[in-house]
């Protein structure tokens, strides 16, 4: 629940905190090969992972494939999770989002190869990653500048601007207070703008 000013209530904070601890415990157990714990982790998170994937790829089958690939990666890399880098859900969402963006990029490139080069009649699907639709030089510059951001800034910006999530949705998906998300994205965009300006002057 939220208060009138949009901030989380103590009950909501407590609920999120309980879930975060539970997900962390389940992932830790999964890292030792506990399949029952991993199944429980899947049950608690798969709908949100699917929702994120579908928002990006806009295709049910692709979204389902991304979920399968993401959970295989969660299982294989469960031992590599570090709580200092964010919640378990943030870690999972970041991995799934990257896979979804990669899938969109791959599909877009395949479509370009099949079409006449430079054809202007093809409508760009919503939420195609920015680096796909800009000039190759600009794409390289963008990727370079995104690499200058912190992991949390980059993932939040990708979810919002490339994944089509609103700030409250990013906050909910990553279990992060909305003011923190707003500040994180604002600071990230400021750094991104500065970097792009510097790169253009080179």
Coordinates of C-alpha atoms in Angstrom, one line a residue:
X1 CA 0.0 0.0 0.0
X2 CA 1.0 3.6 -0.5
X3 CA 0.2 6.8 1.4
X4 CA -1.5 9.9 -0.1
X5 CA 1.8 11.3 -1.2
X6 CA 2.7 8.1 -3.1
X7 CA 5.3 6.8 -0.7
X8 CA 5.3 3.3 0.6
X9 CA 3.5 2.6 3.9
X10 CA 5.3 0.7 6.7
X11 CA 3.2 -2.4 6.0
X12 CA 4.3 -2.3 2.3
X13 CA 7.9 -1.8 3.2
X14 CA 7.7 -4.7 5.7
X15 CA 6.1 -6.9 3.0
X16 CA 8.8 -6.1 0.5
X17 CA 11.5 -6.6 3.0
X18 CA 10.1 -10.1 3.9
X19 CA 9.9 -11.0 0.2
X20 CA 13.5 -9.8 -0.4
X21 CA 14.8 -12.0 2.4
X22 CA 12.8 -14.9 1.2
X23 CA 14.1 -14.6 -2.4
X24 CA 17.6 -14.2 -1.1
X25 CA 17.3 -17.4 1.0
X26 CA 15.8 -19.3 -1.9
X27 CA 18.5 -18.2 -4.3
X28 CA 21.2 -19.1 -1.8
X29 CA 19.7 -22.6 -1.4
X30 CA 19.4 -22.9 -5.2
X31 CA 23.1 -22.1 -5.5
X32 CA 23.8 -25.4 -3.6
X33 CA 21.7 -27.4 -6.0
X34 CA 18.4 -27.2 -4.1
X35 CA 15.8 -27.7 -6.9
X36 CA 12.8 -27.3 -4.6
X37 CA 14.1 -23.9 -3.5
X38 CA 14.6 -22.9 -7.1
X39 CA 11.1 -24.1 -8.0
X40 CA 9.7 -21.9 -5.2
X41 CA 11.8 -19.0 -6.5
X42 CA 10.3 -19.5 -10.0
X43 CA 6.8 -19.6 -8.6
X44 CA 7.3 -16.3 -6.8
X45 CA 9.0 -14.4 -9.6
X46 CA 8.2 -15.8 -13.0
X47 CA 5.1 -13.7 -13.6
X48 CA 7.1 -10.5 -13.1
X49 CA 10.0 -11.7 -15.2
X50 CA 7.6 -12.7 -18.0
X51 CA 5.9 -9.3 -17.7
X52 CA 9.1 -7.5 -18.2
X53 CA 10.2 -9.6 -21.1
X54 CA 6.8 -9.2 -22.8
X55 CA 7.0 -5.4 -22.4
X56 CA 10.2 -5.4 -24.3
X57 CA 9.7 -8.0 -27.1
X58 CA 5.9 -7.6 -27.5
X59 CA 5.6 -11.2 -28.5
X60 CA 4.3 -14.0 -26.2
X61 CA 6.5 -16.8 -27.6
X62 CA 9.6 -14.8 -27.5
X63 CA 8.8 -13.7 -23.9
X64 CA 8.4 -17.3 -22.9
X65 CA 11.7 -18.2 -24.4
X66 CA 13.4 -15.4 -22.6
X67 CA 11.9 -16.5 -19.3
X68 CA 13.3 -20.0 -19.9
X69 CA 16.7 -18.7 -20.8
X70 CA 16.8 -16.3 -17.9
X71 CA 15.9 -19.0 -15.3
X72 CA 18.5 -21.3 -16.7
X73 CA 21.0 -18.5 -16.2
X74 CA 19.7 -17.9 -12.7
X75 CA 20.2 -21.5 -11.9
X76 CA 23.7 -21.6 -13.3
X77 CA 24.8 -18.3 -11.8
X78 CA 23.0 -18.3 -8.4
X79 CA 26.2 -18.5 -6.6
X80 CA 27.5 -15.3 -8.2
X81 CA 24.7 -13.1 -6.8
X82 CA 25.9 -10.5 -4.2
X83 CA 23.4 -8.7 -2.0
X84 CA 25.6 -5.5 -2.1
X85 CA 24.7 -5.0 -5.7
X86 CA 20.9 -4.9 -5.1
X87 CA 18.0 -7.2 -4.3
X88 CA 17.6 -10.6 -5.8
X89 CA 14.7 -9.4 -7.9
X90 CA 16.7 -6.5 -9.3
X91 CA 19.5 -8.9 -10.2
X92 CA 17.0 -11.2 -11.9
X93 CA 15.2 -8.4 -13.7
X94 CA 18.5 -7.0 -15.0
X95 CA 19.5 -10.3 -16.5
X96 CA 16.0 -10.8 -18.1
X97 CA 15.9 -7.3 -19.4
X98 CA 19.3 -7.7 -21.1
X99 CA 18.2 -10.9 -22.7
X100 CA 15.0 -9.3 -24.0
X101 CA 16.9 -6.3 -25.4
X102 CA 19.3 -8.7 -27.1
X103 CA 16.4 -10.6 -28.6
X104 CA 14.8 -7.4 -30.0
X105 CA 18.2 -6.3 -31.4
X106 CA 18.7 -9.7 -33.1
X107 CA 15.3 -9.7 -34.6
X108 CA 15.6 -6.2 -35.8
X109 CA 19.0 -6.9 -37.5
X110 CA 17.5 -10.0 -39.2
X111 CA 14.6 -7.9 -40.5
X112 CA 17.0 -5.3 -41.8
X113 CA 19.0 -8.0 -43.7
X114 CA 15.8 -9.3 -45.3
X115 CA 14.6 -5.9 -46.3
X116 CA 16.0 -3.6 -49.0
X117 CA 18.8 -1.6 -47.4
X118 CA 17.6 1.7 -46.2
X119 CA 13.9 1.0 -46.8
X120 CA 11.9 3.6 -45.0
X121 CA 8.6 2.0 -45.1
X122 CA 9.2 -0.5 -42.3
X123 CA 7.7 0.8 -39.0
X124 CA 10.0 0.5 -36.1
X125 CA 8.4 -1.6 -33.3
X126 CA 7.8 0.1 -30.0
X127 CA 10.6 -0.2 -27.4
X128 CA 13.3 -1.2 -29.9
X129 CA 16.5 -0.4 -28.1
X130 CA 17.8 3.0 -29.1
X131 CA 21.1 1.7 -30.2
X132 CA 19.4 -0.3 -32.9
X133 CA 17.7 2.6 -34.6
X134 CA 20.4 5.2 -34.6
X135 CA 23.4 5.4 -36.9
X136 CA 26.1 2.8 -36.2
X137 CA 28.5 5.5 -35.0
X138 CA 25.9 6.9 -32.6
X139 CA 25.1 3.4 -31.4
X140 CA 28.8 2.8 -30.5
X141 CA 28.9 6.2 -28.7
X142 CA 25.7 5.3 -26.8
X143 CA 27.0 1.9 -25.7
X144 CA 30.3 3.5 -24.6
X145 CA 28.4 6.1 -22.5
X146 CA 26.0 3.6 -21.0
X147 CA 29.1 1.7 -19.9
X148 CA 30.2 4.8 -17.9
X149 CA 27.1 4.6 -15.7
X150 CA 26.7 2.5 -12.6
X151 CA 25.0 -0.9 -12.9
X152 CA 21.9 0.4 -11.1
X153 CA 21.7 3.6 -13.2
X154 CA 22.1 1.7 -16.4
X155 CA 19.5 -1.0 -15.6
X156 CA 17.0 1.6 -14.4
X157 CA 17.4 3.7 -17.5
X158 CA 17.1 0.6 -19.7
X159 CA 13.9 -0.6 -18.0
X160 CA 12.4 2.9 -18.3
X161 CA 13.5 4.2 -21.7
X162 CA 14.2 1.0 -23.6
X163 CA 11.7 -1.3 -21.8
X164 CA 8.8 1.1 -21.7
X165 CA 8.3 0.9 -17.9
X166 CA 7.1 3.9 -16.0
X167 CA 9.1 5.1 -13.0
X168 CA 6.6 3.6 -10.5
X169 CA 6.8 0.3 -12.4
X170 CA 10.6 0.3 -12.3
X171 CA 10.4 1.0 -8.6
X172 CA 7.9 -1.9 -8.1
X173 CA 9.9 -4.3 -10.3
X174 CA 13.2 -3.6 -8.5
X175 CA 11.7 -3.3 -5.0
X176 CA 13.2 0.2 -4.7
X177 CA 11.5 3.3 -3.3
X178 CA 10.2 5.6 -6.1
X179 CA 12.2 8.7 -5.0
X180 CA 15.4 6.6 -5.2
X181 CA 14.4 5.4 -8.8
X182 CA 13.7 9.0 -9.9
X183 CA 17.0 10.2 -8.5
X184 CA 18.9 7.3 -9.9
X185 CA 17.5 7.8 -13.4
X186 CA 17.9 11.6 -13.2
X187 CA 21.5 11.3 -12.2
X188 CA 22.2 8.6 -14.8
X189 CA 20.6 10.7 -17.6
X190 CA 22.7 13.7 -16.6
X191 CA 25.9 11.6 -16.8
X192 CA 24.7 10.1 -20.1
X193 CA 24.1 13.6 -21.6
X194 CA 27.5 14.8 -20.4
X195 CA 29.2 11.8 -21.9
X196 CA 27.4 12.1 -25.2
X197 CA 28.3 15.7 -25.4
X198 CA 31.9 14.9 -24.7
X199 CA 32.0 12.1 -27.3
X200 CA 30.5 14.4 -30.0
X201 CA 33.3 16.9 -29.4
X202 CA 36.0 14.3 -29.9

